[in-house]
Amino acid sequence: TQLLEQSPQFLSIQEGENLTVYCNSSSVFSSLQWYRQEPGEGPVLLVTVVTGGEVKKLKRLTFQFGDARKDSSLHITAAQPGDTGLYLCAGAGRGSTLGRLYFGRGTQLTVWP
Amino acid sequence: GAVVSQHPSWVICKSGTSVKIECRSLDFQATTMFWYRQFPKQSLMLMATSNEGSKATYEQGVEKDKFLINHASLTLSTLTVTSAHPEDSSFYICSAPLNEKLFFGSGTQLSVL
């Protein structure tokens, strides 16, 4: 059973388009993190959201944590080829240590020039 | 940011042999490190928490005798896959925490023939 469901699994778009990636669960998380992973590399942290309803922006990336802290979304505006990569969401349960994260399967994003 | 070095990047071995994977924190000390496994099109799954100077903590379903973890210094943790079999083929990644953030190694692709 997958604790965190990410959708879509694959996304292929043209440069300049907008996109949204979803991360859903029936469980409540104390925090949720978004990572980006390149082929043959480890994940790199993009953002951590902690408070229900929280919205964080990182340049053209907007992250939102659901009010109930069960889901999150990542929105990219005017995507660029450099945004290509695997985007992973990861949730931390209540009382969990930092490394005990539950990862989604990821969304593979390809942005064509 | 902090750097976590993982070695080797990939390894091919015969069934029945043992393989050691190293994870080093290059510019900081890590009393705790985490080992994950990632199968194709699957999530990163936490295998164990490596504790410097004491026994590792394994997640449910992970065989302690098969996946030996040693954390002998504040900058090095090793994962040894003993008597490897084809079903152990996977992408293994380590991470180390620093200042409430997780930094990941670049991963090791293990292929057991």
Tab-separated table of N, CA and C in Angstrom, chain A residues 2 9 35 37 40-43 45 86 88 97-101 103-105, chain B residues 34 36 38 41-44 46 49 59 91 93 97 100-102 104-106:
chain	number	residue	atom	x	y	z
A	2	GLN	N	0.586	2.131	-0.936
A	2	GLN	CA	1.352	3.356	-1.055
A	2	GLN	C	0.747	4.404	-0.131
A	9	GLN	N	1.891	10.474	-12.831
A	9	GLN	CA	3.162	9.770	-12.726
A	9	GLN	C	4.161	10.316	-13.748
A	35	TYR	N	10.979	17.100	-3.057
A	35	TYR	CA	12.338	16.921	-3.536
A	35	TYR	C	12.332	16.844	-5.057
A	37	GLN	N	14.767	14.984	-8.034
A	37	GLN	CA	15.830	14.004	-8.207
A	37	GLN	C	16.206	13.893	-9.676
A	40	GLY	N	20.438	9.131	-11.580
A	40	GLY	CA	21.726	8.771	-11.000
A	40	GLY	C	22.153	9.651	-9.851
A	41	GLU	N	21.256	10.448	-9.323
A	41	GLU	CA	21.571	11.333	-8.210
A	41	GLU	C	20.580	11.107	-7.074
A	42	GLY	N	20.954	11.612	-5.900
A	42	GLY	CA	20.027	11.553	-4.791
A	42	GLY	C	19.059	12.724	-4.841
A	43	PRO	N	17.948	12.651	-4.128
A	43	PRO	CA	16.980	13.751	-4.111
A	43	PRO	C	17.562	15.006	-3.461
A	45	LEU	N	16.343	18.578	-1.623
A	45	LEU	CA	15.194	19.213	-0.994
A	45	LEU	C	14.856	20.549	-1.657
A	86	LEU	N	12.627	14.343	-11.715
A	86	LEU	CA	11.659	13.560	-10.946
A	86	LEU	C	11.333	14.334	-9.669
A	88	LEU	N	9.520	14.413	-6.101
A	88	LEU	CA	9.060	13.498	-5.058
A	88	LEU	C	8.478	14.271	-3.889
A	97	THR	N	11.376	10.957	13.474
A	97	THR	CA	12.665	11.622	13.311
A	97	THR	C	12.784	12.094	11.873
A	98	LEU	N	13.723	12.984	11.638
A	98	LEU	CA	13.831	13.649	10.345
A	98	LEU	C	13.935	12.684	9.180
A	99	GLY	N	14.691	11.608	9.330
A	99	GLY	CA	14.912	10.719	8.196
A	99	GLY	C	13.811	9.726	7.942
A	100	ARG	N	12.856	9.581	8.875
A	100	ARG	CA	11.814	8.580	8.701
A	100	ARG	C	10.680	9.185	7.898
A	101	LEU	N	10.912	9.235	6.597
A	101	LEU	CA	9.970	9.852	5.683
A	101	LEU	C	9.268	8.804	4.841
A	103	PHE	N	7.848	8.322	1.193
A	103	PHE	CA	7.979	8.952	-0.108
A	103	PHE	C	6.871	8.508	-1.054
A	104	GLY	N	6.428	9.423	-1.908
A	104	GLY	CA	5.576	9.055	-3.025
A	104	GLY	C	6.439	8.468	-4.132
A	105	ARG	N	5.800	7.946	-5.182
A	105	ARG	CA	6.542	7.318	-6.280
A	105	ARG	C	7.143	8.351	-7.219
B	34	PHE	N	20.742	7.564	7.262
B	34	PHE	CA	19.597	6.746	6.872
B	34	PHE	C	19.885	6.040	5.561
B	36	TYR	N	18.110	4.001	2.311
B	36	TYR	CA	16.860	3.756	1.599
B	36	TYR	C	17.121	2.826	0.420
B	38	GLN	N	15.316	1.943	-3.463
B	38	GLN	CA	14.352	2.411	-4.449
B	38	GLN	C	14.325	1.449	-5.622
B	41	LYS	N	10.365	2.569	-10.580
B	41	LYS	CA	9.002	3.073	-10.538
B	41	LYS	C	8.368	2.941	-9.150
B	42	GLN	N	9.185	2.819	-8.126
B	42	GLN	CA	8.675	2.729	-6.765
B	42	GLN	C	9.231	3.879	-5.924
B	43	SER	N	8.684	4.011	-4.728
B	43	SER	CA	9.145	5.055	-3.817
B	43	SER	C	10.489	4.693	-3.217
B	44	LEU	N	11.112	5.692	-2.614
B	44	LEU	CA	12.252	5.418	-1.741
B	44	LEU	C	11.669	4.814	-0.462
B	46	LEU	N	12.544	3.517	3.361
B	46	LEU	CA	13.548	3.536	4.419
B	46	LEU	C	13.838	2.111	4.865
B	49	THR	N	18.042	2.975	10.099
B	49	THR	CA	18.685	4.168	10.624
B	49	THR	C	20.013	3.737	11.219
B	59	GLU	N	13.958	-1.114	9.805
B	59	GLU	CA	12.520	-1.034	9.591
B	59	GLU	C	11.937	-2.442	9.501
B	91	PHE	N	18.305	0.379	-6.346
B	91	PHE	CA	19.038	1.633	-6.165
B	91	PHE	C	19.041	1.928	-4.667
B	93	ILE	N	20.195	4.379	-1.539
B	93	ILE	CA	20.552	5.783	-1.280
B	93	ILE	C	20.697	5.999	0.221
B	97	PRO	N	21.250	13.995	8.160
B	97	PRO	CA	20.582	15.240	8.521
B	97	PRO	C	21.573	16.302	8.994
B	100	GLU	N	18.142	20.349	10.502
B	100	GLU	CA	16.754	20.036	10.184
B	100	GLU	C	16.500	19.784	8.704
B	101	LYS	N	17.557	19.535	7.953
B	101	LYS	CA	17.410	19.188	6.547
B	101	LYS	C	18.111	17.860	6.284
B	102	LEU	N	17.610	17.145	5.285
B	102	LEU	CA	18.213	15.879	4.886
B	102	LEU	C	19.019	16.079	3.618
B	104	PHE	N	21.108	13.993	0.705
B	104	PHE	CA	21.189	12.638	0.167
B	104	PHE	C	22.480	12.408	-0.605
B	105	GLY	N	22.945	11.170	-0.555
B	105	GLY	CA	24.025	10.761	-1.426
B	105	GLY	C	23.489	10.593	-2.834
B	106	SER	N	24.382	10.305	-3.760
B	106	SER	CA	23.987	10.190	-5.171
B	106	SER	C	23.468	8.803	-5.521
